[in-house]
CSV table of C-alpha atoms and ligand atoms in Angstrom, one decimal:
chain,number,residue,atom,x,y,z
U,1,UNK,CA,87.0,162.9,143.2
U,2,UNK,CA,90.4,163.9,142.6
U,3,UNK,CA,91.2,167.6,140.6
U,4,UNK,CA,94.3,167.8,138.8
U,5,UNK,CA,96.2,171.7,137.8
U,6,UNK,CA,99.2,171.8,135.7
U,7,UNK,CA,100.9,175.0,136.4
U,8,UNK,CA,103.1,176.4,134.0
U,9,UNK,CA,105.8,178.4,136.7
U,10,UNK,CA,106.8,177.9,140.1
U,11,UNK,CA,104.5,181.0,140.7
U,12,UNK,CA,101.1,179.3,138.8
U,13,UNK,CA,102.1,176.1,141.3
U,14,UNK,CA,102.6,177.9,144.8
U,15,UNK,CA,99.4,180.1,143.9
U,16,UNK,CA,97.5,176.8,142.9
U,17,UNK,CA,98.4,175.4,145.9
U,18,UNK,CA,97.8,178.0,148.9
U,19,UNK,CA,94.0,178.5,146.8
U,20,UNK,CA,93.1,174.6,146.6
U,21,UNK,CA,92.2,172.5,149.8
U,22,UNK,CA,93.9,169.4,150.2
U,23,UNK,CA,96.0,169.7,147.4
U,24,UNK,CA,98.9,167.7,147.0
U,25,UNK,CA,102.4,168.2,144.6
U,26,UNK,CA,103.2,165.3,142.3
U,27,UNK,CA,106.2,165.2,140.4
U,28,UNK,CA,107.5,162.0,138.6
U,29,UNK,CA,104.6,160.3,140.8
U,30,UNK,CA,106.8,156.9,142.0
U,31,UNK,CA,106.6,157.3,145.3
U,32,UNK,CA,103.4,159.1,145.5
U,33,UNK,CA,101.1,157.1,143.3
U,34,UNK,CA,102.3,153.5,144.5
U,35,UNK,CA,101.7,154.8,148.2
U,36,UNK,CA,98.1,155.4,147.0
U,37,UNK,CA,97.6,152.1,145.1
U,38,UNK,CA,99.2,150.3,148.0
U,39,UNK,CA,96.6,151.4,150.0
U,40,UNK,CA,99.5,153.3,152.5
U,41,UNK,CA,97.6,156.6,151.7
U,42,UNK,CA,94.6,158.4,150.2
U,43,UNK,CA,94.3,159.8,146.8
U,44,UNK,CA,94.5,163.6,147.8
U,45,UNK,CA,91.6,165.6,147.3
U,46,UNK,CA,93.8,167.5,144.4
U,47,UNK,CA,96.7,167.2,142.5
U,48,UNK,CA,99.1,170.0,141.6
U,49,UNK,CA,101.4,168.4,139.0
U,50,UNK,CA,104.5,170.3,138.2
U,51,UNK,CA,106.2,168.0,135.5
U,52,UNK,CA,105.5,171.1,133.3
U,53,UNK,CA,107.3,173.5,135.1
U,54,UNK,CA,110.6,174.4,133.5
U,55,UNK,CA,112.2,176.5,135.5
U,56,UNK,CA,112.7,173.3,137.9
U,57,UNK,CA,114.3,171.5,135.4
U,58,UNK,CA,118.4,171.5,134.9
U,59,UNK,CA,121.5,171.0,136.8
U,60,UNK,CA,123.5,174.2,136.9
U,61,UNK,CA,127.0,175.6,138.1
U,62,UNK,CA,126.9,178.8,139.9
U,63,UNK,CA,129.5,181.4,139.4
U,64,UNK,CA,130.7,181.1,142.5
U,65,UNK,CA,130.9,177.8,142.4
U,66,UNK,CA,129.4,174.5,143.8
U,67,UNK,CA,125.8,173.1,141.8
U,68,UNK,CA,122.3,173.9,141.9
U,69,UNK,CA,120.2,170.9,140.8
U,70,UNK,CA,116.3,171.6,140.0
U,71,UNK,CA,113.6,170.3,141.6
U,72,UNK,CA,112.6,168.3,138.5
U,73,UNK,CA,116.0,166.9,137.8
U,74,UNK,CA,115.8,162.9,137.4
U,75,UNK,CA,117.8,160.2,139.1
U,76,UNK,CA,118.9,159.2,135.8
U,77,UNK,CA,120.5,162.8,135.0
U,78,UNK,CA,122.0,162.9,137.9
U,79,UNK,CA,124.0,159.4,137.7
U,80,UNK,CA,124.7,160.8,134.3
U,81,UNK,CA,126.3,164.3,135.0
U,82,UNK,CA,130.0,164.2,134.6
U,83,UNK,CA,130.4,166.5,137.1
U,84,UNK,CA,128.1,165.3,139.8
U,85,UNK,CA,130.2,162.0,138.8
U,86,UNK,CA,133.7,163.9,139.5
U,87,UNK,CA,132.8,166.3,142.0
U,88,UNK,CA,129.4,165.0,144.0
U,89,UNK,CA,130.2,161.3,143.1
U,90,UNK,CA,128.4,160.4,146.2
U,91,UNK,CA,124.8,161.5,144.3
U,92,UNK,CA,125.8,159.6,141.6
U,93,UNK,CA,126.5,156.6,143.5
U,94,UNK,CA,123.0,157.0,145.1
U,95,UNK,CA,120.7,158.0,142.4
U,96,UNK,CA,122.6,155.2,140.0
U,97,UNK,CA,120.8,152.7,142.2
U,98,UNK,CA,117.5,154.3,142.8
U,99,UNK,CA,114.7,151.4,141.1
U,100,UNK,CA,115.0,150.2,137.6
U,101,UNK,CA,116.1,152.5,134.5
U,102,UNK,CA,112.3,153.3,134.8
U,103,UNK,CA,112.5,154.5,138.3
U,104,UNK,CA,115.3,156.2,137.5
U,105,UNK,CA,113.6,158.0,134.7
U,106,UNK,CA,110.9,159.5,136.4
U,107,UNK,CA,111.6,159.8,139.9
U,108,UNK,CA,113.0,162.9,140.6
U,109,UNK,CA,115.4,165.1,143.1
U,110,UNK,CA,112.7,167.2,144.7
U,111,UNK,CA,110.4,163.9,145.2
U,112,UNK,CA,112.9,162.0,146.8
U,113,UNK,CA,113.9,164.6,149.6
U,114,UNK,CA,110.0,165.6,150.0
U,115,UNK,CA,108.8,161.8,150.5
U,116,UNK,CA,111.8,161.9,153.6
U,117,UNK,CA,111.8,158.4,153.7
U,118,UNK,CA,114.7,157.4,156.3
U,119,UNK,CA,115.7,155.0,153.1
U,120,UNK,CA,115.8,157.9,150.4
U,121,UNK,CA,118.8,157.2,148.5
U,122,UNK,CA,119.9,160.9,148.3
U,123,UNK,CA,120.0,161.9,151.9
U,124,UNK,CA,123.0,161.1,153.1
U,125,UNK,CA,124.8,162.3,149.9
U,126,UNK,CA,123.1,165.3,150.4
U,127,UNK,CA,123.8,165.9,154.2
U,128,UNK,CA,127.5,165.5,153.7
U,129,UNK,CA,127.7,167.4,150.7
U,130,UNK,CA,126.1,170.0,153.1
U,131,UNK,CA,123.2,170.8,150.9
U,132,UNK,CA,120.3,173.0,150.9
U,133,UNK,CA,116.9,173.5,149.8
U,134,UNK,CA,115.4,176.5,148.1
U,135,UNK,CA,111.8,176.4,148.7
U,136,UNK,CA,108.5,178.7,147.1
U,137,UNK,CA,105.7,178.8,149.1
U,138,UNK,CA,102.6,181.3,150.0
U,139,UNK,CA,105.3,183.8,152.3
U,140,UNK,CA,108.2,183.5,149.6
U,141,UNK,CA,111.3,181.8,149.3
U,142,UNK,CA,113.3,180.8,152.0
U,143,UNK,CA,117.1,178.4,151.9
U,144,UNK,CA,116.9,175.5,154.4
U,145,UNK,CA,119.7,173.2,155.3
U,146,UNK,CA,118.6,169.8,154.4
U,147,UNK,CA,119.7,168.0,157.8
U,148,UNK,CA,117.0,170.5,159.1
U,149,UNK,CA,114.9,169.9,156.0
U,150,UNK,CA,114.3,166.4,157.2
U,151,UNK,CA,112.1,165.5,160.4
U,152,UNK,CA,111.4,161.8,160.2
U,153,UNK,CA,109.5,159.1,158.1
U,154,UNK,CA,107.8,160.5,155.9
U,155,UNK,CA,107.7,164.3,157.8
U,156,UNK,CA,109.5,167.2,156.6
U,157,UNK,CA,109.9,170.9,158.2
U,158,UNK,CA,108.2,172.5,155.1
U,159,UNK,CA,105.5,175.0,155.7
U,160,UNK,CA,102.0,174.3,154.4
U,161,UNK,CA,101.8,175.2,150.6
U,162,UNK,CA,105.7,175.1,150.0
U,163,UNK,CA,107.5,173.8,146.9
U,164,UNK,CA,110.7,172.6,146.5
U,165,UNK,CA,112.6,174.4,144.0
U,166,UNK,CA,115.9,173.2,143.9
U,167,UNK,CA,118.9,171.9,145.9
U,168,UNK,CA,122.0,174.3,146.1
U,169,UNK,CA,125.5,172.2,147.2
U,170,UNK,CA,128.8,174.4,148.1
U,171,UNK,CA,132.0,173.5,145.8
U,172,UNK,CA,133.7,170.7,147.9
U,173,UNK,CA,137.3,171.3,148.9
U,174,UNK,CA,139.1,174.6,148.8
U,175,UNK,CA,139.1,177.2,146.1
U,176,UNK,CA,142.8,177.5,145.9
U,177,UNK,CA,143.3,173.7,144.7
U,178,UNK,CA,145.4,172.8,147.5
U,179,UNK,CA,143.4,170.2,148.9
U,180,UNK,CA,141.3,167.2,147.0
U,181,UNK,CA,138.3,165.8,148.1
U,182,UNK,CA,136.2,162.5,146.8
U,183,UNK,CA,132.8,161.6,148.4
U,184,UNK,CA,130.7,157.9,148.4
U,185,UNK,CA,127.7,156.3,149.0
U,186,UNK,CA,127.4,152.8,149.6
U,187,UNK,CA,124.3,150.5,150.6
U,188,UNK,CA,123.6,147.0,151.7
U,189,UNK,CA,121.4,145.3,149.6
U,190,UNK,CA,119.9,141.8,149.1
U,191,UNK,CA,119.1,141.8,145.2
U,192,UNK,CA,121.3,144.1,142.6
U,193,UNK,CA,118.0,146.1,141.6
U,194,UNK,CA,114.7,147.2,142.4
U,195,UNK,CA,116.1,147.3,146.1
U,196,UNK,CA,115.3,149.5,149.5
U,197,UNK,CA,118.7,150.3,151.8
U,198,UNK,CA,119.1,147.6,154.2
U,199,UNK,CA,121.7,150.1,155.6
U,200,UNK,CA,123.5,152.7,153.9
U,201,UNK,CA,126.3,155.4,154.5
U,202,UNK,CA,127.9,158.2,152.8
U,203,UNK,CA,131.1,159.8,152.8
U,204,UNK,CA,132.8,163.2,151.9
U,205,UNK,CA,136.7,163.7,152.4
U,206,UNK,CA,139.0,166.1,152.1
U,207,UNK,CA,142.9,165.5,151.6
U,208,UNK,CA,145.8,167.8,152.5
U,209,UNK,CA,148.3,168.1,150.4
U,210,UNK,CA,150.5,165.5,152.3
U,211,UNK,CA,147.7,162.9,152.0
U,212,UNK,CA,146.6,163.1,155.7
U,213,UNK,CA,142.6,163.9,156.3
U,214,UNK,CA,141.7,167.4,156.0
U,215,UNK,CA,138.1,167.2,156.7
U,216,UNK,CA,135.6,164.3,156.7
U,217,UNK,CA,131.5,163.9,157.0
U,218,UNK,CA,130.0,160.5,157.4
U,219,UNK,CA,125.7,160.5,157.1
U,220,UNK,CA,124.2,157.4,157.3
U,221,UNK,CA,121.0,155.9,155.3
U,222,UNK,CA,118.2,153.7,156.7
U,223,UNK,CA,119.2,153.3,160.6
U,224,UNK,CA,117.2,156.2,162.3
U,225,UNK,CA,114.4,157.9,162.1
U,226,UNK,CA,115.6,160.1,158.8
U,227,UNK,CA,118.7,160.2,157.2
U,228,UNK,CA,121.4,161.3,159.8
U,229,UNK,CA,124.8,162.5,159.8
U,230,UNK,CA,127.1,161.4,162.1
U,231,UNK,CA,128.7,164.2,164.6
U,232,UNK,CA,132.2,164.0,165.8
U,233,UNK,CA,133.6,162.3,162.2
U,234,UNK,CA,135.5,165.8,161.0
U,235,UNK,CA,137.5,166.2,164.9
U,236,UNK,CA,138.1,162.4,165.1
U,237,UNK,CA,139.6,162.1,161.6
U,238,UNK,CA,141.6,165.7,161.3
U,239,UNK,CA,145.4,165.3,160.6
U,240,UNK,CA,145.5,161.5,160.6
U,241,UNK,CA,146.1,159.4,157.9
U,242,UNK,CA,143.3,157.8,155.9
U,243,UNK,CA,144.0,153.7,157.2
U,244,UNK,CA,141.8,151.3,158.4
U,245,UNK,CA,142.2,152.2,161.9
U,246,UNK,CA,140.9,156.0,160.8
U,247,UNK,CA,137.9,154.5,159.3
U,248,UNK,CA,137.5,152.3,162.6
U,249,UNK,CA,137.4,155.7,164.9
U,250,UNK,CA,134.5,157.2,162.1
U,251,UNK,CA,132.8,153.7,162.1
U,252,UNK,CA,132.8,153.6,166.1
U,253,UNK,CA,131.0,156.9,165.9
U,254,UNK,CA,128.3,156.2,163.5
U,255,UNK,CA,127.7,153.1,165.7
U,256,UNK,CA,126.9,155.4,168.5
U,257,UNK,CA,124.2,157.6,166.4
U,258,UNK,CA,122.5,154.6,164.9
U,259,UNK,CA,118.7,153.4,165.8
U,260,UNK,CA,117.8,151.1,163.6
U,261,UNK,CA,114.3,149.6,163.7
U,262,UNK,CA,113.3,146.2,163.3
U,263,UNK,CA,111.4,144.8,160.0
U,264,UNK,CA,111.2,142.6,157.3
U,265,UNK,CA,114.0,143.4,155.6
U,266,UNK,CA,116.6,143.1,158.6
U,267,UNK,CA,116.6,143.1,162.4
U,268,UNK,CA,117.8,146.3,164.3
U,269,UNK,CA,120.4,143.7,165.2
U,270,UNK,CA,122.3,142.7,161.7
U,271,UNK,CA,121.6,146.7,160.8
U,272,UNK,CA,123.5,148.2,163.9
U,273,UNK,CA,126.6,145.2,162.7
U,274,UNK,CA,126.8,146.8,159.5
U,275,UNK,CA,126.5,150.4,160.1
U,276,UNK,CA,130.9,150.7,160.9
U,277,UNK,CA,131.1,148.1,157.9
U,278,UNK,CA,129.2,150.4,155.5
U,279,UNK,CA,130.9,153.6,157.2
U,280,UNK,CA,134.6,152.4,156.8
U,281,UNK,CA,133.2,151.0,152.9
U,282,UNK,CA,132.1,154.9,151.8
U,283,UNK,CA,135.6,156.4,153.3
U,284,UNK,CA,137.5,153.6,151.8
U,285,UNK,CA,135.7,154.8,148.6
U,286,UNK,CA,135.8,158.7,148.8
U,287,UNK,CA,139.5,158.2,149.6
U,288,UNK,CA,140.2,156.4,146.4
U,289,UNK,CA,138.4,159.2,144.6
U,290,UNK,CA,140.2,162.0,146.0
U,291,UNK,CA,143.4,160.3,145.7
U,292,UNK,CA,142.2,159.9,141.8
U,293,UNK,CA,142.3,156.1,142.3
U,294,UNK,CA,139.6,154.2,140.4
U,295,UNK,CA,136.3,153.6,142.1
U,296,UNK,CA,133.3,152.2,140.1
U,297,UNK,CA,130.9,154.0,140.0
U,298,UNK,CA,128.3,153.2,141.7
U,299,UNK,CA,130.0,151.3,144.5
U,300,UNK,CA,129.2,147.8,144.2
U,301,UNK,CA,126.7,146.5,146.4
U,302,UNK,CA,126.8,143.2,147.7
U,303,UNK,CA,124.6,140.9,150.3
U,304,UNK,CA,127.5,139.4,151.5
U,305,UNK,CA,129.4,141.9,153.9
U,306,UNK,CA,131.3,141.0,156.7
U,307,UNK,CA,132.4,142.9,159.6
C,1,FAD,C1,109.9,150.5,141.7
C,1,FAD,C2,110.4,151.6,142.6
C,1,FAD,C3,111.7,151.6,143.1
C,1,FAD,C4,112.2,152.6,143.9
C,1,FAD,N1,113.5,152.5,144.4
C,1,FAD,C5,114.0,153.5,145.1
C,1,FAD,C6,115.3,153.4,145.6
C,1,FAD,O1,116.1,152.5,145.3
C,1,FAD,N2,115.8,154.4,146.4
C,1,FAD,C7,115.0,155.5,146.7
C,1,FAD,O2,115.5,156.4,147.4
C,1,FAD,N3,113.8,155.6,146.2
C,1,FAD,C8,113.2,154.6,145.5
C,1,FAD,N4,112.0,154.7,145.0
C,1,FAD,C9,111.1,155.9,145.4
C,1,FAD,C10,111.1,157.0,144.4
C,1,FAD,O3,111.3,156.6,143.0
C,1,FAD,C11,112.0,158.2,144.7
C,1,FAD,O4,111.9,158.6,146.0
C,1,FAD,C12,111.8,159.4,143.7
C,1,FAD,O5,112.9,160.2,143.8
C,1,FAD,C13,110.5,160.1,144.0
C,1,FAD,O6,110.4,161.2,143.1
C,1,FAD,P1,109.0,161.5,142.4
C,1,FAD,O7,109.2,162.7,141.5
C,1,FAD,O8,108.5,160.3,141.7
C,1,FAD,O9,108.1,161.8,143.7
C,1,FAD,P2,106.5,161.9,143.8
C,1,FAD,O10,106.0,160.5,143.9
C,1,FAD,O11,106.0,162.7,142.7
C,1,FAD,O12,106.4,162.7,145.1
C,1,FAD,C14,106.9,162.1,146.4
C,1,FAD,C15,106.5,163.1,147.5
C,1,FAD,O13,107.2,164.3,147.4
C,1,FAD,C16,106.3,165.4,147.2
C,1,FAD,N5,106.9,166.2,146.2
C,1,FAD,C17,107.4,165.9,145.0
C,1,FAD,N6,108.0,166.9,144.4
C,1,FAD,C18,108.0,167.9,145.3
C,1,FAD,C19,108.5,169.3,145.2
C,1,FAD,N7,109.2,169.7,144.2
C,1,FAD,N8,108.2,170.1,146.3
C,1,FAD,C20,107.5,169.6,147.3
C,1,FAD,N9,107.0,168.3,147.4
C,1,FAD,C21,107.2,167.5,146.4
C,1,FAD,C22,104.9,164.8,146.8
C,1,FAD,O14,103.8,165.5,147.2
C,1,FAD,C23,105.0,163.4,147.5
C,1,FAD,O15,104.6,163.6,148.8
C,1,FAD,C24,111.4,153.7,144.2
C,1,FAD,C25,110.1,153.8,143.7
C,1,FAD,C26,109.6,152.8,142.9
C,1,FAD,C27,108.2,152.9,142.3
């Protein structure tokens, strides 16, 4: 039989679970209880659920800068945050796809890191936006960089017992205003909802002042083990101006760093072909934002790309 705590505080639910064998968190519970009733994975012997935790709740903007987004934040108010939307557009793009307005509802931040799925529609956002992780756990709280957060399917580098508390992103661009920068997530997918990244990518950018490419980060979503980003982008694309040909030199790179696997939803094959087109889609995108251009929001999605 399964028990179930409630803890009120971050404290109540990293106490509940160093003192409970086999205990288990569960947030919003979308990923967790459908990879029970699919038969993928066990009910855990105990369930800590934190839904009642307020202090992981709400999306706030540090003094100095940049966001810290709570554990318990939901895909839904994160595609709804006007200034994830201007600033971390990339999350919005992501999270704005995640499921159906259900999905969307319940699913939250923390879960969607924690269940490291090399699909998770927030990791490459999050790796370019060069986030971290606070995390609670029986030895106290630690920061960890979410590209070191994430180990492979379904793995994470968290220590027995630990909680996520929240995600911390830096202010993109400068602090003086001199430069703009625009980020964006794209993914290939065969249906407009209730979907799983055939291939995704994300994109950060930062423009100088003249127009040319101050800084770039590509990640990439669903083509290796975990969400990865792509070294090399921010030397290749320095000081040049953001064309096509740019984009081909970023895309060329991603290519190298991709693994795709083969599986019912695509062959390692067609997912390798559409890594550079998804790459060169997200900088096209990010561009357009930090120019101010329009971009929808999310990107639109289609199951009809072509190198
Ligand atoms: C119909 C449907 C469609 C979906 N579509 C998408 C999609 O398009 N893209 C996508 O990325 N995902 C999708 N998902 C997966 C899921 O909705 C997301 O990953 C969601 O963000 C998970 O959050 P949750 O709170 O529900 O996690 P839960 O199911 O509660 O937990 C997931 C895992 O994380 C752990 N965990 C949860 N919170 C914490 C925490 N704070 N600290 C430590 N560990 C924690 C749990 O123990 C569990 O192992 C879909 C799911 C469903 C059911």
């Amino acid at each position: 039989m399964t028990t179930y705590g409630a803890p009120r505080t971050v404290a109540e639910a990293v106490a509940l679970l160093a003192t409970t064998p086999g205990a288990v968190v569960v947030a919003g519970g979308t990923d967790l209880v459908v990879a029970v009733r699919s038969g993928k994975q066990e009910w855990p012997a105990a369930l800590v659920a934190i839904h009642g935790v307020e202090e992981l709740r709400g999306i706030e903007e540090p003094t100095g800068g940049g966001l810290r987004l709570g554990a318990l934040v939901t895909h839904a108010e994160l595609a709804g945050h006007a200034v994830v939307r201007r600033h971390f557009a990339a999350l919005a793009d992501a999270s704005a796809i995640v499921g159906s307005p259900a999905t969307r509802g319940t699913g939250t931040v923390g879960g969607n890191i924690a269940n490291s799925s090399p699909a998770m529609e927030l990791g490459s956002p999050l790796l370019v936006h060069g986030a971290e992780l606070e995390l609670a756990g029986p030895a106290g709280t630690r920061r960890v960089a979410v590209s070191a957060f994430l180990a492979g399917p379904g793995r994470t580098t968290a220590h027995p017992g630990e909680l996520v508390v929240a995600v911390r992103l830096p202010a993109p661009g400068s602090a003086d205003g001199a430069s703009t920068t625009g980020s964006a997530y794209v993914r290939l997918q065969y249906r407009r909802a209730m979907e799983i990244a055939v291939v995704g990518a994300a994109a950060l950018v930062t423009l100088a002042a003249d127009g040319t490419l101050a800084a770039a980060r590509v990640a990439l979503t669903a083509v290796a083990p975990t969400c990865v980003e792509v070294p090399g982008v921010a030397a290749a694309l320095a000081g040049r101006a953001p064309t096509d040909e740019a984009f081909a030199a970023a895309a060329g790179l991603a290519a190298a760093v991709a693994s795709p696997i083969s599986d019912v939803r695509a062959s390692d094959v067609y997912r390798l072909a559409q890594v550079p087109v998804a790459v060169r889609r997200a900088l096209a995108a990010a561009v357009a934002r930090a120019r101010g251009d329009h971009a929808a929001a999310p990107i639109p999605s289609s199951n009809q790309w072509s190198p």
